[in-house]
Tab-separated table of C-alpha atoms and ligand atoms in Angstrom:
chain	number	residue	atom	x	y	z
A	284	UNK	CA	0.000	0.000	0.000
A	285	UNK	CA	2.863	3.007	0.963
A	286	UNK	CA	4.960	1.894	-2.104
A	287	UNK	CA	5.368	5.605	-2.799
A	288	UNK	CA	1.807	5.139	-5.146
A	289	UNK	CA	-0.792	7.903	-4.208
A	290	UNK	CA	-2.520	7.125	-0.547
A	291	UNK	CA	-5.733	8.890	-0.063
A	292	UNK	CA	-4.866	9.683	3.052
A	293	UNK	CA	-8.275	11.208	5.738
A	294	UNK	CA	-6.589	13.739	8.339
A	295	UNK	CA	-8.356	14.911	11.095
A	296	UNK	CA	-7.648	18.328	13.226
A	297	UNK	CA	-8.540	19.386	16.803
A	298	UNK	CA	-7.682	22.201	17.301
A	299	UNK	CA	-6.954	24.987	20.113
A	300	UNK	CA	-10.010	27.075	19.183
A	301	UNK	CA	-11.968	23.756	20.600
A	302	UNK	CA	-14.420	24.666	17.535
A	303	UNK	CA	-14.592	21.239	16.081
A	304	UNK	CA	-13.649	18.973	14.650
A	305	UNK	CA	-11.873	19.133	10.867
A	306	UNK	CA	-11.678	16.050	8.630
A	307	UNK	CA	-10.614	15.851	5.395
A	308	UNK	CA	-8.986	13.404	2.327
A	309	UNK	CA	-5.636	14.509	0.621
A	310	UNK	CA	-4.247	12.105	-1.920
A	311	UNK	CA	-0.365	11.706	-1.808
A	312	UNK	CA	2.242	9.713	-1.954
A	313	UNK	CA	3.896	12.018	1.096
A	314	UNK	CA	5.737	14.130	-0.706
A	315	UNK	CA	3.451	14.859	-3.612
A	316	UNK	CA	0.027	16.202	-3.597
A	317	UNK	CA	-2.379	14.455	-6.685
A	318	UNK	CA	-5.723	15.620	-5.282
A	319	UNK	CA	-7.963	16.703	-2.427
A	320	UNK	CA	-10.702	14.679	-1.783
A	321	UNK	CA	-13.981	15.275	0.124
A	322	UNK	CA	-14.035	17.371	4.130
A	323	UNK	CA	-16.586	17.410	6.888
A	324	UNK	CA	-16.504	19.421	10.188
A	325	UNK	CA	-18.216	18.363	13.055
A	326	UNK	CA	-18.716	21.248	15.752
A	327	UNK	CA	-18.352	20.583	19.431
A	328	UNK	CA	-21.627	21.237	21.173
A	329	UNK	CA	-21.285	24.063	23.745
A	330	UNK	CA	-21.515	20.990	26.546
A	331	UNK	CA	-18.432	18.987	24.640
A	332	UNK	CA	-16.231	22.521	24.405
A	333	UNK	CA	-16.952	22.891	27.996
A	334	UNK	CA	-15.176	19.708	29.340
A	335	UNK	CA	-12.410	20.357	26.537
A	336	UNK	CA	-12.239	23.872	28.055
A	337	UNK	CA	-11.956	22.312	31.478
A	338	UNK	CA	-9.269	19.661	30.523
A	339	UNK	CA	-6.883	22.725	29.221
A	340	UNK	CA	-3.886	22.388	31.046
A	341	UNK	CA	-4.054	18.706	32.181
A	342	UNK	CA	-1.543	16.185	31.552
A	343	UNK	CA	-2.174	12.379	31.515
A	344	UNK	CA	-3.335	10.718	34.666
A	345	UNK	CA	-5.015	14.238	35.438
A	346	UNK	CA	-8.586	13.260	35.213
A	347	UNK	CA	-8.862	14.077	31.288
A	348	UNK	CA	-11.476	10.812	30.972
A	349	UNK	CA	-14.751	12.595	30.565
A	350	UNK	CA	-12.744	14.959	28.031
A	351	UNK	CA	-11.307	11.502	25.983
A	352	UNK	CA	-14.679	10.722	25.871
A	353	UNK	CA	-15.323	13.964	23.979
A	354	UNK	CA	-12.349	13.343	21.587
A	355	UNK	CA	-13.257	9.833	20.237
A	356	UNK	CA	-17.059	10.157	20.069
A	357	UNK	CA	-16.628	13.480	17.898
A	358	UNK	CA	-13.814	11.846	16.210
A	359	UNK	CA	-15.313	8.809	15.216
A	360	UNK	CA	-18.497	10.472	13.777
A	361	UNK	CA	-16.373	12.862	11.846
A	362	UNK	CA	-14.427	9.909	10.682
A	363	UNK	CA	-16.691	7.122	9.795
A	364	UNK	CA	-18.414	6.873	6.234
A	365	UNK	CA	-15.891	8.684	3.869
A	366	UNK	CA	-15.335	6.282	0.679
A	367	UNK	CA	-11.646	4.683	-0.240
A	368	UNK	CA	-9.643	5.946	2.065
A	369	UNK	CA	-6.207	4.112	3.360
A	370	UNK	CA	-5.169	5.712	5.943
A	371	UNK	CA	-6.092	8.347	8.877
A	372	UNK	CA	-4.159	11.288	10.577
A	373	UNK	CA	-5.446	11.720	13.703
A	374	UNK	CA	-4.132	14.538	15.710
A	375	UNK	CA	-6.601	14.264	18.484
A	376	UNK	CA	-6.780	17.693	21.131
A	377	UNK	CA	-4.112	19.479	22.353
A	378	UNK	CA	-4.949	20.042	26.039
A	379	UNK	CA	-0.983	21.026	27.278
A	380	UNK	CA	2.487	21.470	25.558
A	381	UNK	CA	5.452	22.866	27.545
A	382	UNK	CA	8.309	20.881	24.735
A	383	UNK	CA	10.963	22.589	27.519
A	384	UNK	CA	8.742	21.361	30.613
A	385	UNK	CA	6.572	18.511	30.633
A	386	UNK	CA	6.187	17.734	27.080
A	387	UNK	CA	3.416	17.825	24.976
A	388	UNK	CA	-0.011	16.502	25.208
A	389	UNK	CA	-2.143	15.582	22.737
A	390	UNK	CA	-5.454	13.673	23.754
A	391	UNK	CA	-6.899	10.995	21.625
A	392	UNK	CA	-6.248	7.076	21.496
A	393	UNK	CA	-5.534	5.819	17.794
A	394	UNK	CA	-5.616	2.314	18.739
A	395	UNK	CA	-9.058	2.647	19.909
A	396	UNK	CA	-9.982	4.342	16.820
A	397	UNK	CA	-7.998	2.248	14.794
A	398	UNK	CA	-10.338	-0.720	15.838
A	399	UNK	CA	-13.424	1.249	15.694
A	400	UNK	CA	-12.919	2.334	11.780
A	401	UNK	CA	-11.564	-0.687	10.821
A	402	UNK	CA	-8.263	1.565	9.236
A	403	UNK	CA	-4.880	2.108	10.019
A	404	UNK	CA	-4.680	5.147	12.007
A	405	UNK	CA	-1.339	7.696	12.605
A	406	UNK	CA	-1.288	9.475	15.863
A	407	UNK	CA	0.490	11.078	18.258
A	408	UNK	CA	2.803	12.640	16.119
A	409	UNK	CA	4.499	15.796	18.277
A	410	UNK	CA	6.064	13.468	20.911
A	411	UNK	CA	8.831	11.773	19.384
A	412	UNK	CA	9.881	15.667	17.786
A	413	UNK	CA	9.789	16.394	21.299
A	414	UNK	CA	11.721	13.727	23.125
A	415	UNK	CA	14.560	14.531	20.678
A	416	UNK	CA	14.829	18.185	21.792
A	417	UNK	CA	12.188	20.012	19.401
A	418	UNK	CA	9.408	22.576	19.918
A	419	UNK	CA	6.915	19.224	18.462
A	420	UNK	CA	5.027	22.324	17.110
A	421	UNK	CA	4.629	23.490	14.105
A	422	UNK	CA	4.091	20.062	11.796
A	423	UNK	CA	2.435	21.583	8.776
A	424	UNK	CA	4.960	23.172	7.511
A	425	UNK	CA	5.867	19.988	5.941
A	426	UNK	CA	2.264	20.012	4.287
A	427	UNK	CA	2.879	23.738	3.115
A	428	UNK	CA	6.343	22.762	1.677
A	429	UNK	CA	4.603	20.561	-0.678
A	430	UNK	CA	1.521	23.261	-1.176
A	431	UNK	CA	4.132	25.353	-2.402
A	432	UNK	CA	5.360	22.514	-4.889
A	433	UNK	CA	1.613	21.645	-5.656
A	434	UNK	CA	0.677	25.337	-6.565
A	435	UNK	CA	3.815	25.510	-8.983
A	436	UNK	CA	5.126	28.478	-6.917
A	437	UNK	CA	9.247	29.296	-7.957
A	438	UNK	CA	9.908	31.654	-5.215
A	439	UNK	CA	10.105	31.545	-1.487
A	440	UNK	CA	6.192	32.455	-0.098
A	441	UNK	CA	4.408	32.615	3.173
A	442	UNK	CA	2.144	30.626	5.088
A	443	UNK	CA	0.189	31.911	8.309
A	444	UNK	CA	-2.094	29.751	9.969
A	445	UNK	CA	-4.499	31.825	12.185
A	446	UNK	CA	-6.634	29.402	14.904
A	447	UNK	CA	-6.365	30.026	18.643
A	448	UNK	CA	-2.577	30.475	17.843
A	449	UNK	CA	-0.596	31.825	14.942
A	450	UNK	CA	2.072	30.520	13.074
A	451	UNK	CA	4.406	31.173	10.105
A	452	UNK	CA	5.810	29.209	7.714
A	453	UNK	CA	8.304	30.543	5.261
A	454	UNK	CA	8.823	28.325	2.188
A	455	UNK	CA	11.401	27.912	-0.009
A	456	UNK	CA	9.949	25.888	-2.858
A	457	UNK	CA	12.905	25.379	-5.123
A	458	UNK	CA	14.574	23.113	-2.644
A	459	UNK	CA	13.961	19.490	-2.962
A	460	UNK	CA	12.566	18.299	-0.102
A	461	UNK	CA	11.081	20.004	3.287
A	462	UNK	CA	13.793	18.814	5.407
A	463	UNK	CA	16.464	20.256	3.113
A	464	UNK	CA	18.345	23.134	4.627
A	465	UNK	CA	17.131	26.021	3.706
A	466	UNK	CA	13.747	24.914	2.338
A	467	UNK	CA	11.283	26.137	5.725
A	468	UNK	CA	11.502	27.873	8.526
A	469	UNK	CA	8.452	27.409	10.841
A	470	UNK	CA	7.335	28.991	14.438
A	471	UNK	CA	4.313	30.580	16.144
A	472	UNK	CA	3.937	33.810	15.858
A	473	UNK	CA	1.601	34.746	18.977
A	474	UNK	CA	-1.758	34.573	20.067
A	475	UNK	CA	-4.365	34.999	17.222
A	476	UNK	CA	-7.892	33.986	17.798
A	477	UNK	CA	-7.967	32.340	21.236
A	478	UNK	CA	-7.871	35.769	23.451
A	479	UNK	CA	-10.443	37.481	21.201
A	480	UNK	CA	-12.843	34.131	21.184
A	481	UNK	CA	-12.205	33.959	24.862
A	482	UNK	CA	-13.153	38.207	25.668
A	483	UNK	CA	-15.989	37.837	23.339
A	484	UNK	CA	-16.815	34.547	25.752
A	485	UNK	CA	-16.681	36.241	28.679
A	486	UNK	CA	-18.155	39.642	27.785
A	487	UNK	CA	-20.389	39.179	25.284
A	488	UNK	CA	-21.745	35.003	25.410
A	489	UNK	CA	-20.462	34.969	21.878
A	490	UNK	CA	-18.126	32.173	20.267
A	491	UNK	CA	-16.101	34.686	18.327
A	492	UNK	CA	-16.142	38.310	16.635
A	493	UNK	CA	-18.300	37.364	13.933
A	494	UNK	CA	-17.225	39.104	10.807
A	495	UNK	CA	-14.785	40.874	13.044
A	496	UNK	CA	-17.364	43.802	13.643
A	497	UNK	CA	-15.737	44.671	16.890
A	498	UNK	CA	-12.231	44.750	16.012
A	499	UNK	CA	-13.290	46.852	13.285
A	500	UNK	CA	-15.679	49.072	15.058
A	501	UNK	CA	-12.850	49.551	17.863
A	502	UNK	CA	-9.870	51.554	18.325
A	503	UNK	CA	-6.277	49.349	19.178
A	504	UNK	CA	-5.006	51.013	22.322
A	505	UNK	CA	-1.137	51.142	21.000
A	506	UNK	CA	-0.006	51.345	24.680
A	507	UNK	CA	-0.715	47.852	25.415
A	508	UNK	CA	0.681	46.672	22.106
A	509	UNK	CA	3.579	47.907	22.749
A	510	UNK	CA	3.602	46.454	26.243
A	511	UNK	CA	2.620	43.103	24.786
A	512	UNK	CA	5.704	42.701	22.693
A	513	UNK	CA	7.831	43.157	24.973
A	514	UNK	CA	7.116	39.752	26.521
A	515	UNK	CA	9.986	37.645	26.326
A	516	UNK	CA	8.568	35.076	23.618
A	517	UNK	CA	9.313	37.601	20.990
A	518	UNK	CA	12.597	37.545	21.937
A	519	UNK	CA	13.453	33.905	21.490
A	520	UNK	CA	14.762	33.104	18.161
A	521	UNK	CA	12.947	30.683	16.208
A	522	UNK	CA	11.883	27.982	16.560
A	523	UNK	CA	9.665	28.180	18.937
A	524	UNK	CA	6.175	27.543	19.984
A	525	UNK	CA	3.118	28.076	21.789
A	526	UNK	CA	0.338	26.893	24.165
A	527	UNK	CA	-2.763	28.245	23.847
A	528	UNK	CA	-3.385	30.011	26.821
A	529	UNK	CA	0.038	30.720	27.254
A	530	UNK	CA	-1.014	34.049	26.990
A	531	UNK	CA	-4.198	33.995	29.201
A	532	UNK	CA	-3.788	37.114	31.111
A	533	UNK	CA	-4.439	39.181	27.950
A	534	UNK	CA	-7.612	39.700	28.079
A	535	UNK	CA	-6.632	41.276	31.493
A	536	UNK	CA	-4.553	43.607	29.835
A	537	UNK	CA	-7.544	45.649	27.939
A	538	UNK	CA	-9.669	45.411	30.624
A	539	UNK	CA	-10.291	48.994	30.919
A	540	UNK	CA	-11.500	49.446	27.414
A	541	UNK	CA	-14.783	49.403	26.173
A	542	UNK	CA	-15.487	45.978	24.032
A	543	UNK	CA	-15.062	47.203	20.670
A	544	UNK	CA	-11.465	48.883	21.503
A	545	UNK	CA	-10.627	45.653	23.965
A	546	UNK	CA	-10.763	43.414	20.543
A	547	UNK	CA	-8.939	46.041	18.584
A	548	UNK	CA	-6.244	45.787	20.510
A	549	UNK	CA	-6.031	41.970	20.737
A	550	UNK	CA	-6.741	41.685	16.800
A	551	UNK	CA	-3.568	44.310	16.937
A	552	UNK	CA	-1.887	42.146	19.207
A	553	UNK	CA	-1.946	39.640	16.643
A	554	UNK	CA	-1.003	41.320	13.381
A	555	UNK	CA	1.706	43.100	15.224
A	556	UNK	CA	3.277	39.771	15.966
A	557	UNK	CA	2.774	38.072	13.318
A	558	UNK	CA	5.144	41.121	11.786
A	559	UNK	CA	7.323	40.839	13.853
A	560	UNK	CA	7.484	37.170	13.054
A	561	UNK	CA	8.237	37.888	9.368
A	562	UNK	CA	11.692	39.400	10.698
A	563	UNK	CA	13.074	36.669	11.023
A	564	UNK	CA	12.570	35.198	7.947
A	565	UNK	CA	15.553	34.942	5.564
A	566	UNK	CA	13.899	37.545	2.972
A	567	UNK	CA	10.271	38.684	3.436
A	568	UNK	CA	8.374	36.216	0.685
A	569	UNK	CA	6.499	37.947	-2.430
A	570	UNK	CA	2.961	36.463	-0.967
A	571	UNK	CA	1.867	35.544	2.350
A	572	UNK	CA	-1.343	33.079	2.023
A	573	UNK	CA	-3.698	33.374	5.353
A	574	UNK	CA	-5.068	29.645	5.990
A	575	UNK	CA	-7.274	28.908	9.213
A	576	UNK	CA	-10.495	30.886	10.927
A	577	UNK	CA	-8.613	34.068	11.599
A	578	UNK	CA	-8.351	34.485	7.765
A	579	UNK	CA	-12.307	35.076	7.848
A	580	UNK	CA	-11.730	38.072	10.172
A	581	UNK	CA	-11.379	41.065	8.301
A	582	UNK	CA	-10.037	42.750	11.262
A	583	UNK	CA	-7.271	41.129	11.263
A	584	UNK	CA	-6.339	40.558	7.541
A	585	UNK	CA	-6.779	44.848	7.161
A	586	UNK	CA	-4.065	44.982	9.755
A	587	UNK	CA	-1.770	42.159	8.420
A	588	UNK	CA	-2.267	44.047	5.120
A	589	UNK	CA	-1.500	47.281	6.958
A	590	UNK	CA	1.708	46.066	8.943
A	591	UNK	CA	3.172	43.486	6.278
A	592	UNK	CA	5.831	44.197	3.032
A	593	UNK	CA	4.166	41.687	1.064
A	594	UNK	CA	0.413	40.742	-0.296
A	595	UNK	CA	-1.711	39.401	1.922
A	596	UNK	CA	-4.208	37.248	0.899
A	597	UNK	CA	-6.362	33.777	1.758
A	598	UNK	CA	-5.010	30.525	0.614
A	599	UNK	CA	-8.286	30.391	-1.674
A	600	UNK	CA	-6.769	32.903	-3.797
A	601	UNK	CA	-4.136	29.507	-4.413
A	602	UNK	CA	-6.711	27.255	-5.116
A	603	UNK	CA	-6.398	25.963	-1.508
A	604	UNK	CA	-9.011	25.073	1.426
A	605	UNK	CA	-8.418	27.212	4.693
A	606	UNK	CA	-10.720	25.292	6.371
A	607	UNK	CA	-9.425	21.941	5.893
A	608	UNK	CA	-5.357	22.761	5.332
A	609	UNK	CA	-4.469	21.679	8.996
A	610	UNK	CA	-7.321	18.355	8.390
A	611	UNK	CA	-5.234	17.647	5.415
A	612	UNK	CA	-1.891	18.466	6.844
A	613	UNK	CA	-1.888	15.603	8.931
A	614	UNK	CA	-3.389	13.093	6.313
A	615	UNK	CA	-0.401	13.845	4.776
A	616	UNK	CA	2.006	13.698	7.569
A	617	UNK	CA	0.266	10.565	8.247
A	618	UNK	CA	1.650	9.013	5.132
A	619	UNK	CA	5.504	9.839	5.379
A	620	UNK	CA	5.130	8.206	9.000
A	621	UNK	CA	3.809	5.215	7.604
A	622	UNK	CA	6.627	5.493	5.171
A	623	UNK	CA	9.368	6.358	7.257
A	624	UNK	CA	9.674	10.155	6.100
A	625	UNK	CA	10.361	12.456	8.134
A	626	UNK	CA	7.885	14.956	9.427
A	627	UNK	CA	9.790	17.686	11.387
A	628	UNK	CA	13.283	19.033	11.126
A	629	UNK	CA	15.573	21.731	12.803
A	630	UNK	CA	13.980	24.723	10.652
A	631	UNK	CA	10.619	23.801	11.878
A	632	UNK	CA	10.910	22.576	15.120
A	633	UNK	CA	14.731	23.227	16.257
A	634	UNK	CA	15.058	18.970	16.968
A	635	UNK	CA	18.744	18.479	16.416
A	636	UNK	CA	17.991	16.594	13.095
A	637	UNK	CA	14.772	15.415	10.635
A	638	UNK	CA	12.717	13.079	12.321
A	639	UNK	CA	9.902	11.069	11.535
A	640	UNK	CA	6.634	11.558	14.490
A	641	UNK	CA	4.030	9.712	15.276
A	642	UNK	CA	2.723	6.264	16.114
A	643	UNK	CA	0.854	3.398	13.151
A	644	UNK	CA	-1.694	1.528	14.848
A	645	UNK	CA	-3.525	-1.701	12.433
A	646	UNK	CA	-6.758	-2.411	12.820
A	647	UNK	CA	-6.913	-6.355	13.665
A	648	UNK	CA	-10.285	-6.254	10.902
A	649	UNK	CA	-10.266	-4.296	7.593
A	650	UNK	CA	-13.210	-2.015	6.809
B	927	LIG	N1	-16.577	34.251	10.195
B	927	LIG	C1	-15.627	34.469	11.100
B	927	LIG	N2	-15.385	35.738	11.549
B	927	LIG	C2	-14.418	35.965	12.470
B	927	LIG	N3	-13.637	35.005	13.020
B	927	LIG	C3	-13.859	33.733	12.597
B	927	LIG	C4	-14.843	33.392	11.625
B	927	LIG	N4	-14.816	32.034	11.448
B	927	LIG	C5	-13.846	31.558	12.263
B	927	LIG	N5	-13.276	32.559	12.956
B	927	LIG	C6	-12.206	32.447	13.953
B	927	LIG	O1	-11.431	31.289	13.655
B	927	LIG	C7	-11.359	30.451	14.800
B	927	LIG	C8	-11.273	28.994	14.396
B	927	LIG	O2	-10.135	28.906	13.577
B	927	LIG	P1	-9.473	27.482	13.300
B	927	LIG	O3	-10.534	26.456	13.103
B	927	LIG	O4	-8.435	27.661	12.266
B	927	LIG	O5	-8.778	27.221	14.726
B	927	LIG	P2	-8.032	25.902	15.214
B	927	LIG	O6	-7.615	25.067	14.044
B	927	LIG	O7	-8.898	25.284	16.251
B	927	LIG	O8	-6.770	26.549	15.929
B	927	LIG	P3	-5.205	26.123	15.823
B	927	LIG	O9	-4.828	26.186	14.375
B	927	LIG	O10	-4.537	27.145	16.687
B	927	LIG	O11	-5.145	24.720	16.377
B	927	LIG	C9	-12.620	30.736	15.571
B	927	LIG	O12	-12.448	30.414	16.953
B	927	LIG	C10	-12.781	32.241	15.355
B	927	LIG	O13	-12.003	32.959	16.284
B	928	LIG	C1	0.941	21.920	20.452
B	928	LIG	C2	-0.056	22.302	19.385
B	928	LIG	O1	-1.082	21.657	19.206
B	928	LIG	N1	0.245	23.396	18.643
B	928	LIG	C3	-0.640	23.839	17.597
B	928	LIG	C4	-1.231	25.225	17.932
B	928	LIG	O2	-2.136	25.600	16.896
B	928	LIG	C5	-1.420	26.423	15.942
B	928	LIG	C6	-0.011	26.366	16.438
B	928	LIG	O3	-0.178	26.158	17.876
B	928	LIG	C7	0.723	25.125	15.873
B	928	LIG	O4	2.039	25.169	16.425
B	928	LIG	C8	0.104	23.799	16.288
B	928	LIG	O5	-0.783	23.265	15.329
B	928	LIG	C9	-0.500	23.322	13.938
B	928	LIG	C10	-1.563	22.520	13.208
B	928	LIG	C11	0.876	22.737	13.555
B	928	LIG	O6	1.392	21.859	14.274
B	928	LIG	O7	1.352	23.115	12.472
């Protein structure tokens, strides 16, 4: 089956917006894209996103059961029913990642789905980046490498994933492969949607700045931006990488100002460091191409627009799906597990060398 012929590979994403659940077919032979195939997302009810909310910052063995229970049951009915497909990436939910600390946690158990789909299932993919020294965060970038290849670009472009977190990948597409020196350089940038989604929460009973009204409405208080980046994060060199609520007391930070100002400031917050990301790229690319929720916030992409010396613009505008990138992403990461690639190296990570993540569990009956 991985004989380097095209897999159609089903990823599934979790991630730290606790929105849903994204799933989605890629078909590749893990380097290669030949095709996308079909997506589905399956929300969290407000109950589910509760106990995943609760479970933040747990570790394993710390009372995360009622939250696993969450995971597979939203998992499995994202999963089951899609036509042909060989093999699943299954990220499962990040609930805690300190790569200098404790680790990384990711919750989710393959096997288990492995069994209940009747498919051979990749998962837990940031631990073994991890246990070698690496950040175990960012992993698309390996996906975005071969976006790059599959979109026939021929000079070095920009990715920018916007979810609870940001983060940046730069792209040189004219290497050969993603682990290549010189081909990516990956990190997060900052917070990005989390600390809006969460004031909005607590303010306002709303899941998010719909249509980022509010951060348009608003003024950015430039004080407190300022203040912001001088936290010590954007001080570390790359690579490097985030928690979600590593940043938690930020919504503390505008509490003074009125709501539409407050989310001003945090959609500032994130544009400003996303900029200040880009410095440390080895040139600033031609095109930067906005993939994940944040790209449907206006707000935010008038500011990138504002701060950035490139175009700014959403992966559609590449004949990509910034809904279903990060679903994909690990479909395909999935695949160079299963055949030994490697999925992380020390542009994307910092792990002292390329390494391959992530865990293959068989079912013991085919589907
Ligand atoms: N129409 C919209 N207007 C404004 N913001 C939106 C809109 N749709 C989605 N978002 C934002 O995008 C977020 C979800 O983005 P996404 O699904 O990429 O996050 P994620 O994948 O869970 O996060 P991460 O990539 O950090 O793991 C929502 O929480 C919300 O803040
Ligand atoms: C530990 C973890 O889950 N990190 C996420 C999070 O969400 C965005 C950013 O922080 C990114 O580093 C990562 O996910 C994306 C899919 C990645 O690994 O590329």
């Amino acid at each position: 089956m991985l004989t380097g012929e095209c897999i159609r590979a089903l990823g599934a994403m979790s991630g730290t917006s606790l929105d849903g659940v994204d799933a989605a077919v890629v078909e590749t032979d893990g380097a290669r894209i030949f095709g996308f195939g079909e997506s589905r997302y399956r929300p969290y009810s407000d109950e589910e996103r509760a106990v995943l909310r609760a479970a933040l910052g747990k570790w394993p063995g710390e009372g995360c059961d009622a939250a696993l229970e969450v995971v597979q049951r939203a998992h499995l009915e994202a999963l089951g029913g899609f036509e042909g497909v060989d093999l699943v990436g299954f990220h499962g939910q990040t609930l805690a990642h300190e790569p200098r600390g404790r680790g990384t946690h990711q919750l989710g158990d393959g096997e288990a789905l492995a069994q209940a789909l009747g498919l051979p299932v990749v998962w837990d993919f940031r631990s073994a980046d991890v246990n070698l020294g690496g950040e175990g965060a960012p992993l698309a970038p390996f996906y975005h490498f071969a976006c790059a290849q599959w979109m026939g670009a021929e000079a070095p472009l920009g990715f920018l994933n916007l979810g609870g977190v940001g983060n940046l990948t730069w792209v040189d597409p004219r290497k050969s492969a993603p682990e290549e020196a010189g081909a990516l350089l990956a990190f997060d940038t900052g917070p990005a949607n989390a600390p809006i989604d969460d004031l909005v929460q607590a303010r306002l009973g709303r899941d998010f700045d719909e249509g980022g009204v509010l951060g348009l409405e608003g003024r950015a208080d430039t004080g407190s931006v300022e203040a912001f980046l001088t936290h010590g994060y954007f001080h570390r060199m790359p690579p490097k990488s985030l928690d979600r609520d590593d940043f938690k007391g930020l919504p503390g930070m505008v509490v003074g100002l009125d709501d539409a100002d407050a989310v001003a400031t945090l959609v500032e917050i994130c544009a400003a460091s996303v900029a200040r990301g880009m410095e440390h790229c080895p040139e600033p690319p031609a095109r930067l191409l906005v993939t994940g929720g944040g790209r449907k916030n206006p707000a935010i992409m008038t500011r990138l627009a504002a701060l950035l010396p490139c175009d700014v613009a959403p992966v559609e505008e590449a004949g990509l799906n910034g809904d279903m990138l990060e679903a994909q992403a690990f479909g395909f990461l999935a695949v160079r597990v299963a055949r030994g690639l490697p999925t992380s190296c020390p542009g994307t990570t910092g792990v002292a060398g390329a390494v391959a993540g992530g865990t293959l569990s068989r079912p013991e009956r085919a589907a």
